[in-house]
Short mmCIF file of C-alpha atoms and ligand atoms in Angstrom, two decimals:
data_model
loop_
_atom_site.label_atom_id
_atom_site.label_comp_id
_atom_site.label_asym_id
_atom_site.label_seq_id
_atom_site.Cartn_x
_atom_site.Cartn_y
_atom_site.Cartn_z
CA MET A 764 0.34 0.03 0.05
CA ARG A 765 1.37 3.57 -0.51
CA PRO A 766 1.86 4.49 3.10
CA ALA A 767 4.50 2.27 2.80
CA LEU A 768 6.71 4.09 0.48
CA PRO A 769 7.87 7.17 2.38
CA ILE A 770 9.37 4.73 4.82
CA LEU A 771 11.06 2.68 3.02
CA ALA A 772 12.39 5.90 1.09
CA LEU A 773 13.62 7.17 4.84
CA LEU A 774 15.82 3.67 4.88
CA PRO A 775 19.11 5.20 2.83
CA LEU A 776 18.90 8.61 5.15
CA LEU A 777 19.26 5.82 8.41
CA ALA A 778 22.20 4.47 6.87
CA CYS A 779 23.82 7.15 6.63
CA ALA A 780 22.80 8.66 10.53
CA ASN A 781 25.10 5.68 11.46
CA PRO A 782 28.70 6.40 13.75
CA SER A 783 31.92 6.85 12.43
CA TYR A 784 33.41 4.01 14.83
CA GLN A 785 31.31 1.92 16.99
CA GLY A 786 33.07 -0.14 19.33
CA PRO A 787 32.82 -3.14 20.83
CA ALA A 788 30.99 -3.73 24.09
CA PHE A 789 33.76 -4.12 27.39
CA THR A 790 33.77 -7.38 28.80
CA PRO A 791 33.55 -7.86 32.88
CA MET A 792 37.51 -7.96 32.89
CA GLN A 793 37.72 -5.01 31.04
CA GLU A 794 35.27 -3.46 33.41
CA SER A 795 36.47 -5.12 36.71
CA ARG A 796 39.90 -3.64 36.10
CA ALA A 797 38.86 -0.27 35.29
CA VAL A 798 36.88 -0.40 38.79
CA SER A 799 40.22 -1.55 40.33
CA ASP A 800 42.32 1.18 38.16
CA ILE A 801 40.25 3.90 39.81
CA ALA A 802 40.80 2.97 43.29
CA ALA A 803 44.30 2.39 43.20
CA GLY A 804 45.05 6.32 42.93
CA PRO A 805 44.76 9.14 44.06
CA ALA A 806 42.76 11.88 42.54
CA PRO A 807 45.20 14.43 40.23
CA VAL A 808 45.69 18.51 42.49
CA ARG A 809 45.96 21.07 40.21
CA ARG A 810 49.34 22.79 39.46
CA SER A 811 48.79 26.53 39.69
CA MET A 812 50.34 27.89 36.27
CA THR A 813 49.50 32.06 35.55
CA ASP A 814 47.70 32.59 32.16
CA GLU A 815 50.49 32.97 30.12
CA GLN A 816 52.08 29.24 31.42
CA ALA A 817 48.50 27.87 30.31
CA LYS A 818 48.45 28.99 27.21
CA GLN A 819 51.81 28.23 25.95
CA ALA A 820 51.74 24.51 27.11
CA ILE A 821 47.84 24.63 25.55
CA ALA A 822 48.97 26.47 22.11
CA ARG A 823 51.89 23.71 21.76
CA VAL A 824 49.34 20.83 22.43
CA ALA A 825 47.03 22.01 19.91
CA LYS A 826 49.39 22.83 17.19
CA ARG A 827 50.65 19.42 17.33
CA LEU A 828 47.20 18.05 17.11
CA ALA A 829 45.66 20.18 14.19
CA PRO A 830 47.27 17.80 10.91
CA ALA A 831 46.26 14.71 12.83
CA GLY A 832 42.97 16.01 13.21
CA THR A 833 43.13 17.11 9.75
CA THR A 834 43.28 13.64 8.60
CA ALA A 835 40.71 12.65 10.46
CA CYS A 836 38.40 14.55 9.31
CA ARG A 837 39.02 13.76 6.08
CA ASP A 838 38.61 9.82 6.40
CA LEU A 839 35.59 10.32 7.78
CA GLY A 840 34.69 12.46 4.76
CA ARG A 841 34.50 15.80 6.58
CA ALA A 842 36.54 18.49 6.55
CA CYS A 843 37.34 21.06 10.08
CA ASN A 844 38.26 24.25 9.75
CA TRP A 845 40.19 24.46 13.40
CA ARG A 846 40.13 27.46 15.72
CA PHE A 847 41.58 26.77 19.07
CA ILE A 848 40.36 29.19 22.03
CA TYR A 849 41.88 29.69 25.47
CA ASP A 850 38.90 30.43 28.13
CA PRO A 851 40.97 31.93 31.38
CA SER A 852 38.55 30.46 33.67
CA GLN A 853 40.34 27.69 36.08
CA GLU A 854 37.77 24.42 35.09
CA LEU A 855 38.99 21.45 33.71
CA ASN A 856 36.41 21.01 30.53
CA ALA A 857 36.82 21.78 26.90
CA ALA A 858 34.19 22.04 24.68
CA ALA A 859 33.63 21.94 20.38
CA THR A 860 31.50 24.43 18.52
CA GLY A 861 31.11 26.15 15.23
CA GLU A 862 32.87 24.11 12.03
CA GLY A 863 36.02 23.33 13.89
CA ASP A 864 36.04 25.64 17.36
CA ILE A 865 37.80 24.29 20.20
CA ILE A 866 37.33 26.42 23.23
CA ILE A 867 39.77 24.60 25.87
CA GLN A 868 39.87 25.54 29.50
CA ARG A 869 42.97 26.53 31.89
CA GLY A 870 41.76 23.51 34.36
CA VAL A 871 43.28 21.39 31.58
CA ALA A 872 46.65 22.78 31.40
CA GLU A 873 46.82 22.73 35.25
CA TYR A 874 45.66 19.06 36.18
CA ALA A 875 47.07 17.59 33.18
CA ARG A 876 50.59 16.18 34.00
CA ASN A 877 51.62 15.80 30.95
CA ASP A 878 51.12 17.18 27.04
CA ASP A 879 50.06 13.76 26.48
CA GLU A 880 46.85 14.14 28.74
CA MET A 881 46.16 17.28 27.64
CA ALA A 882 46.45 16.28 24.06
CA PHE A 883 43.79 13.68 25.20
CA VAL A 884 41.22 16.38 26.17
CA ILE A 885 41.54 18.54 22.95
CA ALA A 886 41.57 15.60 20.48
CA HIS A 887 38.56 13.95 22.31
CA GLU A 888 37.15 17.11 21.42
CA MET A 889 38.75 17.36 17.48
CA ALA A 890 36.78 13.92 17.38
CA HIS A 891 33.11 15.49 18.44
CA HIS A 892 34.21 17.49 15.06
CA ALA A 893 35.39 14.76 13.07
CA ALA A 894 32.65 12.40 13.81
CA ASN A 895 29.64 15.30 12.76
CA HIS A 896 28.61 15.09 16.79
CA VAL A 897 28.78 19.06 16.93
CA GLN A 898 26.55 20.01 13.82
CA SER A 899 23.44 17.75 15.00
CA THR A 900 20.25 19.03 15.28
CA THR A 901 20.34 17.70 19.08
CA GLN A 902 23.24 20.07 19.56
CA ARG A 903 21.90 23.22 18.15
CA ALA A 904 18.76 22.72 20.02
CA GLN A 905 20.33 22.21 23.39
CA ILE A 906 22.53 25.18 23.18
CA GLY A 907 19.33 27.84 20.95
CA GLY A 908 19.47 31.04 21.59
CA ALA A 909 22.86 30.97 23.33
CA LEU A 910 24.79 29.74 20.42
CA ALA A 911 24.88 33.12 18.08
CA GLY A 912 26.62 35.01 21.41
CA ILE A 913 28.92 32.31 22.03
CA LEU A 914 30.04 32.22 18.71
CA ALA A 915 30.22 35.82 18.33
CA SER A 916 32.28 36.30 21.49
CA VAL A 917 35.14 33.04 19.67
CA ALA A 918 34.60 34.99 16.30
CA GLY A 919 35.58 38.28 18.35
CA ALA A 920 38.26 35.98 20.20
CA TYR A 921 39.61 34.98 16.74
CA ALA A 922 39.94 38.14 15.25
CA GLY A 923 42.57 38.93 17.41
CA VAL A 924 44.91 35.67 17.08
CA GLN A 925 48.11 35.85 18.13
CA THR A 926 50.78 33.99 16.79
CA ASP A 927 50.96 30.97 18.57
CA GLY A 928 47.66 30.03 16.97
CA LEU A 929 45.48 30.17 19.86
CA ALA A 930 42.81 33.28 20.65
CA GLN A 931 41.97 34.62 23.64
CA GLY A 932 38.20 33.88 24.63
CA ALA A 933 36.58 35.41 26.90
CA ALA A 934 36.05 33.55 31.02
CA GLY A 935 33.64 31.45 31.00
CA ILE A 936 32.97 30.46 27.49
CA GLY A 937 33.71 27.27 27.78
CA SER A 938 31.03 26.75 30.76
CA GLN A 939 28.18 27.98 28.62
CA LEU A 940 29.04 25.16 25.77
CA ALA A 941 28.90 23.05 29.14
CA VAL A 942 25.22 22.57 28.45
CA ILE A 943 25.50 20.03 25.48
CA THR A 944 25.32 17.05 26.26
CA TYR A 945 26.09 14.13 23.99
CA SER A 946 24.64 10.63 24.13
CA LYS A 947 26.86 7.61 25.60
CA ALA A 948 27.75 6.01 22.02
CA GLN A 949 29.10 9.38 20.89
CA GLU A 950 31.46 10.13 23.90
CA ARG A 951 32.77 6.59 23.54
CA GLU A 952 32.93 7.67 19.63
CA ALA A 953 35.00 10.47 20.73
CA ASP A 954 37.36 8.68 22.89
CA ALA A 955 38.09 6.46 20.47
CA ILE A 956 38.58 8.82 17.23
CA GLY A 957 40.25 10.58 19.80
CA ALA A 958 42.64 8.73 20.57
CA THR A 959 43.31 7.57 17.43
CA ILE A 960 43.86 11.74 16.35
CA MET A 961 46.81 11.97 19.40
CA ARG A 962 48.56 8.39 18.57
CA ARG A 963 48.70 10.21 14.46
CA ALA A 964 50.44 13.13 16.42
CA GLY A 965 52.58 11.06 18.24
CA TYR A 966 51.55 11.18 21.70
CA ASP A 967 51.49 8.42 24.27
CA LEU A 968 48.17 6.86 24.07
CA ALA A 969 48.70 5.27 27.82
CA GLU A 970 48.69 9.06 28.89
CA ALA A 971 45.15 9.38 26.95
CA ARG A 972 44.06 6.46 29.82
CA THR A 973 45.34 7.51 33.14
CA MET A 974 43.74 11.14 32.20
CA LEU A 975 40.06 8.91 32.23
CA LEU A 976 41.45 7.55 35.42
CA ALA A 977 42.19 10.98 36.68
CA LEU A 978 38.88 12.44 35.73
CA ALA A 979 37.07 9.32 37.04
CA ARG A 980 38.97 10.27 40.51
CA LEU A 981 37.71 13.40 40.35
CA SER A 982 34.47 11.85 39.81
CA GLY A 983 32.54 13.34 43.04
CA GLN A 984 34.61 16.48 43.70
CA ALA A 985 33.39 19.89 42.62
CA GLN A 986 36.34 20.76 40.43
CA THR A 987 35.10 20.43 37.15
CA SER A 988 31.97 20.53 34.69
CA MET A 989 33.92 18.32 32.64
CA LEU A 990 31.91 15.54 34.23
CA SER A 991 28.81 16.46 34.16
CA THR A 992 28.99 16.99 30.04
CA HIS A 993 31.99 13.64 30.39
CA PRO A 994 31.14 11.33 32.96
CA ALA A 995 33.74 9.50 33.56
CA GLY A 996 32.80 6.02 35.58
CA PRO A 997 34.21 2.64 34.76
CA ASP A 998 32.20 1.87 32.01
CA ARG A 999 33.88 4.87 30.04
CA ILE A 1000 37.74 3.60 30.50
CA ALA A 1001 36.47 -0.04 29.73
CA SER A 1002 34.53 0.41 26.68
CA PHE A 1003 38.12 3.28 25.85
CA ASP A 1004 39.86 0.01 26.71
CA ALA A 1005 38.08 -2.76 24.84
CA ALA A 1006 37.69 -0.16 21.64
CA ILE A 1007 41.79 0.63 21.78
CA ALA A 1008 42.47 -2.88 21.47
CA ASP A 1009 39.85 -2.76 18.35
CA MET A 1010 41.32 -0.06 17.12
CA GLU A 1011 44.68 -1.64 17.10
CA ALA A 1012 43.84 -5.00 15.51
CA ALA A 1013 42.19 -2.96 12.25
CA GLY A 1014 45.36 -0.89 12.04
CA TRP A 1015 43.75 2.59 13.07
CA ARG A 1016 42.08 3.31 10.58
CA LEU A 1017 39.06 5.38 10.26
CA GLY A 1018 35.98 4.99 8.64
CA ARG A 1019 35.67 1.43 8.12
CA GLY A 1020 32.46 0.69 7.50
CA GLY A 1021 30.35 3.58 9.01
ZN1 ZN B 2165 32.94 14.66 24.61
#
């Protein structure tokens, strides 16, 4: 009958909505290992840095990640135009918006123990762009009217971009964007693609896991809004472990089957 046709016509569109990467389910062993690894260490502590020190560290990592991020976008059939913006507020959070804008808060540099840990946080946001999570209607609906103001603020920051490639943003723009939430599947996808980006940029993948452990240990403390947008419990770490084993076996190719 006629009414069935529109539904059939939708099927190719639904196929296009497949995720860029869907990792395997984690095993009970991976989960119990995540639980004990979280319990095995202390929560990270903030190192006090000047604005200049934090900016230099973030600019250094962003610059090194950018080419690998561009390649990841291309592998997934997208073009990403990176713009990195520094938010001087002391929270540990980063956010993706616009066509390739990444806002990084000062706390990312202060809490990360090294460039590799910082690289994972930034690469995770780049991965949200690469996997086309940012332009989704869900995100637009969530930000609503606030989007125009944030994008204007980001564009203003970028007009005065410094030679190191990191623009100075207004304090708190990263927190304004913290209203954005992605699905758990999208977060796992961003962790796996982000790990690929940081690996291709020559960063140590083991430090991505230590950053996830640090975030999990900070859970329940109030220092970071990242935990409201990026819950980091044992299941996130176990999923990460399962994805890394899977990506390793597949030779770190992106865009297979998606
Ligand atoms: Zn995320």
